[in-house]
Structures are given as structure tokens and as C-alpha cells.
C-alpha atoms as a printed R data frame, in Angstrom:
    type eleno elety resid chain resno       x      y       z
1   ATOM     1    CA   MET     A     1   0.000  0.000   0.000
2   ATOM     2    CA   SER     A     2   1.258  3.466  -0.878
3   ATOM     3    CA   VAL     A     3   0.976  6.289   1.601
4   ATOM     4    CA   LEU     A     4   1.590  9.996   1.206
5   ATOM     5    CA   PRO     A     5   4.232 11.177   3.682
6   ATOM     6    CA   VAL     A     6   3.087 14.611   4.802
7   ATOM     7    CA   PHE     A     7   3.215 16.977   7.743
8   ATOM     8    CA   LEU     A     8  -0.197 18.441   8.620
9   ATOM     9    CA   ASN     A     9  -0.793 21.654  10.533
10  ATOM    10    CA   LEU     A    10  -3.949 20.879  12.494
11  ATOM    11    CA   CYS     A    11  -3.242 23.313  15.319
12  ATOM    12    CA   ALA     A    12  -6.440 24.207  17.210
13  ATOM    13    CA   GLN     A    13  -8.499 21.745  15.144
14  ATOM    14    CA   ARG     A    14 -10.847 19.325  16.884
15  ATOM    15    CA   ALA     A    15  -9.716 15.731  17.345
16  ATOM    16    CA   VAL     A    16 -11.778 12.992  18.940
17  ATOM    17    CA   VAL     A    17 -10.283  9.860  20.452
18  ATOM    18    CA   VAL     A    18 -12.755  7.023  20.876
19  ATOM    19    CA   GLY     A    19 -11.233  4.797  23.547
20  ATOM    20    CA   GLY     A    20  -9.576  5.438  26.872
21  ATOM    21    CA   GLY     A    21  -6.798  2.878  27.322
22  ATOM    22    CA   ALA     A    22  -3.012  2.963  26.982
23  ATOM    23    CA   VAL     A    23  -3.061  3.220  23.182
24  ATOM    24    CA   ALA     A    24  -5.542  6.094  23.348
25  ATOM    25    CA   LEU     A    25  -3.300  7.801  25.906
26  ATOM    26    CA   ARG     A    26  -0.305  7.611  23.528
27  ATOM    27    CA   ARG     A    27  -2.367  9.034  20.672
28  ATOM    28    CA   VAL     A    28  -3.733 11.815  22.878
29  ATOM    29    CA   ARG     A    29  -0.209 12.860  23.843
30  ATOM    30    CA   THR     A    30   0.760 12.979  20.161
31  ATOM    31    CA   LEU     A    31  -2.291 15.098  19.323
32  ATOM    32    CA   LEU     A    32  -1.646 17.489  22.201
33  ATOM    33    CA   ALA     A    33   1.972 17.916  21.114
34  ATOM    34    CA   ALA     A    34   0.595 19.090  17.752
35  ATOM    35    CA   GLU     A    35  -1.751 21.489  19.607
36  ATOM    36    CA   LEU     A    36  -5.062 19.928  18.613
37  ATOM    37    CA   GLN     A    37  -8.152 20.356  20.777
38  ATOM    38    CA   VAL     A    38  -8.793 16.817  22.002
39  ATOM    39    CA   THR     A    39 -11.952 15.129  23.240
40  ATOM    40    CA   VAL     A    40 -11.730 11.590  24.625
41  ATOM    41    CA   ILE     A    41 -14.854  9.444  24.702
42  ATOM    42    CA   ALA     A    42 -14.752  6.138  26.586
43  ATOM    43    CA   PRO     A    43 -16.605  4.371  29.403
44  ATOM    44    CA   GLU     A    44 -13.285  3.666  31.154
45  ATOM    45    CA   LEU     A    45 -10.386  6.131  31.159
46  ATOM    46    CA   HIS     A    46  -6.693  5.566  31.758
47  ATOM    47    CA   PRO     A    47  -5.852  7.509  34.953
48  ATOM    48    CA   ASP     A    48  -3.192  9.587  33.161
49  ATOM    49    CA   LEU     A    49  -5.818 11.025  30.813
50  ATOM    50    CA   ARG     A    50  -7.244 12.966  33.767
51  ATOM    51    CA   THR     A    51  -3.977 14.902  34.065
52  ATOM    52    CA   LEU     A    52  -4.015 16.126  30.449
53  ATOM    53    CA   PRO     A    53  -5.712 19.233  29.008
54  ATOM    54    CA   VAL     A    54  -8.443 17.320  27.171
55  ATOM    55    CA   GLN     A    55 -12.206 17.155  27.320
56  ATOM    56    CA   LEU     A    56 -13.139 13.821  28.880
57  ATOM    57    CA   GLU     A    57 -16.504 12.182  28.294
58  ATOM    58    CA   ARG     A    58 -16.725  9.036  30.392
59  ATOM    59    CA   ARG     A    59 -19.379  7.175  28.452
60  ATOM    60    CA   PRO     A    60 -19.714  4.950  25.390
61  ATOM    61    CA   TYR     A    61 -19.303  6.415  21.911
62  ATOM    62    CA   ARG     A    62 -22.582  7.512  20.291
63  ATOM    63    CA   GLU     A    63 -23.510  8.431  16.735
64  ATOM    64    CA   GLY     A    64 -23.114 12.211  16.417
65  ATOM    65    CA   ASP     A    65 -20.044 12.450  18.677
66  ATOM    66    CA   LEU     A    66 -17.729 13.202  15.766
67  ATOM    67    CA   MET     A    67 -19.424 16.274  14.267
68  ATOM    68    CA   GLY     A    68 -16.829 18.980  13.670
69  ATOM    69    CA   ALA     A    69 -13.847 16.693  14.132
70  ATOM    70    CA   ARG     A    70 -10.962 16.993  11.654
71  ATOM    71    CA   LEU     A    71  -9.216 13.885  12.974
72  ATOM    72    CA   VAL     A    72 -10.633 10.830  14.722
73  ATOM    73    CA   VAL     A    73  -8.671  8.112  16.476
74  ATOM    74    CA   VAL     A    74 -10.503  4.846  17.069
75  ATOM    75    CA   ALA     A    75  -8.721  2.961  19.822
76  ATOM    76    CA   THR     A    76 -11.145  0.704  21.646
77  ATOM    77    CA   ASP     A    77 -10.914 -3.056  22.175
78  ATOM    78    CA   ARG     A    78 -14.310 -3.435  20.450
79  ATOM    79    CA   PRO     A    79 -14.169 -3.934  16.674
80  ATOM    80    CA   ASP     A    80 -17.848 -2.977  16.296
81  ATOM    81    CA   VAL     A    81 -17.318  0.371  18.060
82  ATOM    82    CA   ASN     A    82 -14.146  1.061  16.070
83  ATOM    83    CA   ALA     A    83 -15.964  0.299  12.796
84  ATOM    84    CA   ALA     A    84 -18.943  2.499  13.680
85  ATOM    85    CA   ALA     A    85 -16.774  5.428  14.759
86  ATOM    86    CA   ALA     A    86 -14.546  5.121  11.655
87  ATOM    87    CA   ALA     A    87 -17.626  5.058   9.404
88  ATOM    88    CA   GLU     A    88 -19.090  8.157  11.077
89  ATOM    89    CA   ALA     A    89 -15.743  9.944  10.880
90  ATOM    90    CA   ARG     A    90 -15.651  9.420   7.129
91  ATOM    91    CA   ARG     A    91 -19.252 10.632   6.785
92  ATOM    92    CA   VAL     A    92 -18.393 13.888   8.558
93  ATOM    93    CA   GLY     A    93 -15.207 14.341   6.515
94  ATOM    94    CA   ALA     A    94 -12.682 13.582   9.239
95  ATOM    95    CA   LEU     A    95  -9.441 11.682   8.768
96  ATOM    96    CA   VAL     A    96  -9.244  8.387  10.655
97  ATOM    97    CA   ASN     A    97  -6.460  6.705  12.588
98  ATOM    98    CA   HIS     A    98  -7.461  3.130  13.335
99  ATOM    99    CA   ALA     A    99  -5.219  2.046  16.191
100 ATOM   100    CA   ALA     A   100  -6.072 -1.648  15.919
101 ATOM   101    CA   ASP     A   101  -5.536 -1.929  12.152
102 ATOM   102    CA   ALA     A   102  -3.710  0.907  10.392
103 ATOM   103    CA   THR     A   103  -4.956 -0.287   7.002
104 ATOM   104    CA   LEU     A   104  -8.503  0.677   8.034
105 ATOM   105    CA   GLY     A   105  -7.614  4.363   8.448
106 ATOM   106    CA   GLU     A   106  -6.097  7.181   6.426
107 ATOM   107    CA   VAL     A   107  -3.719  8.453   9.109
108 ATOM   108    CA   ARG     A   108  -0.772  6.649  10.627
109 ATOM   109    CA   PHE     A   109   1.346  8.038  13.394
110 ATOM   110    CA   PRO     A   110   5.030  7.617  12.537
111 ATOM   111    CA   ALA     A   111   7.929  7.377  14.917
112 ATOM   112    CA   THR     A   112   9.574 10.790  15.145
113 ATOM   113    CA   ALA     A   113  12.900 12.348  15.967
114 ATOM   114    CA   GLN     A   114  13.064 16.047  16.783
115 ATOM   115    CA   ARG     A   115  15.844 18.443  17.659
116 ATOM   116    CA   ALA     A   116  16.464 22.147  17.123
117 ATOM   117    CA   GLY     A   117  13.401 22.577  14.930
118 ATOM   118    CA   VAL     A   118  14.214 19.636  12.672
119 ATOM   119    CA   GLN     A   119  11.591 16.919  12.729
120 ATOM   120    CA   VAL     A   120  11.960 13.564  11.009
121 ATOM   121    CA   ALA     A   121   9.098 11.087  10.708
122 ATOM   122    CA   VAL     A   122   9.723  7.385  10.081
123 ATOM   123    CA   GLY     A   123   7.194  4.855   8.873
124 ATOM   124    CA   THR     A   124   7.989  1.326   7.791
125 ATOM   125    CA   GLY     A   125   4.995  0.646   5.579
126 ATOM   126    CA   ARG     A   126   4.979 -2.864   7.004
127 ATOM   127    CA   GLU     A   127   3.411 -2.393  10.410
128 ATOM   128    CA   LEU     A   128   6.708 -2.664  12.272
129 ATOM   129    CA   PRO     A   129   6.529  0.167  14.801
130 ATOM   130    CA   MET     A   130   9.552 -1.161  16.669
131 ATOM   131    CA   LEU     A   131  11.672 -0.788  13.513
132 ATOM   132    CA   ALA     A   132  10.352  2.732  12.931
133 ATOM   133    CA   ARG     A   133  11.148  3.654  16.553
134 ATOM   134    CA   ALA     A   134  14.703  2.257  16.278
135 ATOM   135    CA   VAL     A   135  15.338  4.159  13.042
136 ATOM   136    CA   ALA     A   136  13.957  7.364  14.588
137 ATOM   137    CA   GLU     A   137  16.215  6.939  17.630
138 ATOM   138    CA   ARG     A   138  19.237  6.488  15.350
139 ATOM   139    CA   VAL     A   139  18.281  9.521  13.273
140 ATOM   140    CA   ALA     A   140  17.892 11.598  16.448
141 ATOM   141    CA   GLN     A   141  21.582 11.005  17.150
142 ATOM   142    CA   LEU     A   142  22.456 12.571  13.788
143 ATOM   143    CA   LEU     A   143  20.379 15.729  14.098
144 ATOM   144    CA   PRO     A   144  22.344 18.961  14.480
145 ATOM   145    CA   GLY     A   145  21.929 21.336  17.396
146 ATOM   146    CA   ASP     A   146  20.593 24.896  17.502
147 ATOM   147    CA   ALA     A   147  23.962 26.611  17.052
148 ATOM   148    CA   GLN     A   148  24.853 24.572  14.000
149 ATOM   149    CA   ILE     A   149  21.466 25.132  12.363
150 ATOM   150    CA   SER     A   150  21.620 28.862  13.138
151 ATOM   151    CA   GLY     A   151  25.000 29.008  11.422
152 ATOM   152    CA   TRP     A   152  23.598 27.249   8.359
153 ATOM   153    CA   VAL     A   153  20.599 29.594   8.253
154 ATOM   154    CA   THR     A   154  22.930 32.590   8.340
155 ATOM   155    CA   ALA     A   155  25.109 31.070   5.608
156 ATOM   156    CA   ARG     A   156  22.032 30.441   3.450
157 ATOM   157    CA   GLU     A   157  20.763 34.001   3.908
158 ATOM   158    CA   GLN     A   158  24.198 35.359   2.964
159 ATOM   159    CA   ALA     A   159  24.364 33.069  -0.074
160 ATOM   160    CA   LEU     A   160  20.911 34.152  -1.241
161 ATOM   161    CA   SER     A   161  21.986 37.791  -1.097
162 ATOM   162    CA   LEU     A   162  24.649 37.064  -3.731
163 ATOM   163    CA   GLU     A   163  24.059 36.882  -7.463
164 ATOM   164    CA   GLY     A   164  25.061 34.511 -10.221
165 ATOM   165    CA   ALA     A   165  28.014 32.181  -9.786
166 ATOM   166    CA   GLY     A   166  28.819 33.540  -6.303
167 ATOM   167    CA   ARG     A   167  25.366 32.547  -5.114
168 ATOM   168    CA   GLU     A   168  25.583 29.035  -6.562
169 ATOM   169    CA   SER     A   169  29.086 28.556  -5.174
170 ATOM   170    CA   ALA     A   170  28.059 29.680  -1.675
171 ATOM   171    CA   LEU     A   171  24.980 27.421  -1.728
172 ATOM   172    CA   GLN     A   172  27.114 24.470  -2.856
173 ATOM   173    CA   ARG     A   173  29.570 25.093   0.012
174 ATOM   174    CA   LEU     A   174  26.607 25.122   2.416
175 ATOM   175    CA   ARG     A   175  25.265 21.843   0.958
176 ATOM   176    CA   ASP     A   176  28.711 20.286   1.284
177 ATOM   177    CA   ASP     A   177  29.051 21.509   4.896
178 ATOM   178    CA   ILE     A   178  25.636 20.113   5.862
179 ATOM   179    CA   GLN     A   179  26.345 16.769   4.205
180 ATOM   180    CA   ALA     A   180  29.762 16.504   5.863
181 ATOM   181    CA   ALA     A   181  28.269 17.350   9.277
182 ATOM   182    CA   LEU     A   182  25.700 14.570   8.840
183 ATOM   183    CA   GLY     A   183  28.195 12.062   7.490
184 ATOM   184    CA   VAL     A   184  26.676 11.945   3.991
185 ATOM   185    CA   PRO     A   185  29.273 11.053   1.343
186 ATOM   186    CA   ALA     A   186  29.950 13.809  -1.181
């Protein structure tokens, strides 16, 4: 299956998580880190959910709960509830992450590495989250720090202020410096 790797800005958009267990908790933390407005609907809630800035509705999912949602995570241990919530999400135009079976949703949460404003997302395409996590951890070790990135930004701005061959030469030196710093062969 082909997927489109993309970064989405859903800041302040409504997300609904149907389910209240450990998997739901992980998804909620990911959504909060991206600054979505999260509602969790589940009859039973993981205790840590109560400590997060989310709207909690301790009850079963009901038709109509997903109106206005841009993203819906279905993460219950009940296939019938997951299927119903995913179907409603599609009807209301929301993207779906199906925690039990990624192939039943449009959104997958990759493993990520982040440092100094650089974010790298890793997906395996084969439902091997432990491989994606290991690759992301390795990539995190390669990411440059703030000072190095600031230096590269300054070098790029200076290069872009030049014209013609001087500009191209300065940009090539910057590319070479970045590749060398990351251990990429020339």
C-alpha cells in the first residue's frame, strides 16, 4: 500500500479519540503535542488522561459524537465500536487513525525524531513500529543542534543575497558543509 508522507498543521483543530486505554493515551499525547483540541470518549479512562488538558466524556461512543472533528482516532478493544466510529468519521469528513488496524484508516502516526526545529518522521509501511522507533532513535543522534542550524541559516541568507556564480558557489559550500556534518558522502 502506498501512503503519502506529509506533515499536517492541524493546530487548534478538533480531534476525537474514541477509547480510553493505553493506546488512546499515547495518541492523545501525540495530538496534544501538535496542539489539537482533544476530546476523549470512553466508558473507562486511563488515569493519566485525567492529568491532560483534554475534554473527557466518560461514556460509550454515540452516533453524532464526531461532528466537527478533523481527525478521529478509534482505539477501543471493540471492533464494532471502532468500525462504527470510523464510518461516522468518514461521513463527517474527518481523517481516521485506526489504532487496531492501520490499514482501516487514512492516518498513521510515525515514529519521530526532533531536535532544534528539525523533525523527522519514520514509517515502515509494514506495520513494524519497533523498527520505525529504532530508526527514529538512530536519526535523532544525527540531528544537528541549535547553534549549527543557526549558522547554516545565516550562511544560506548570505548566499541568497549574492548573485550569479557567487550565489551558486556559496549554496554548494553550504550543501557540502551540511552533508559533511551529517556524514553523507559527497
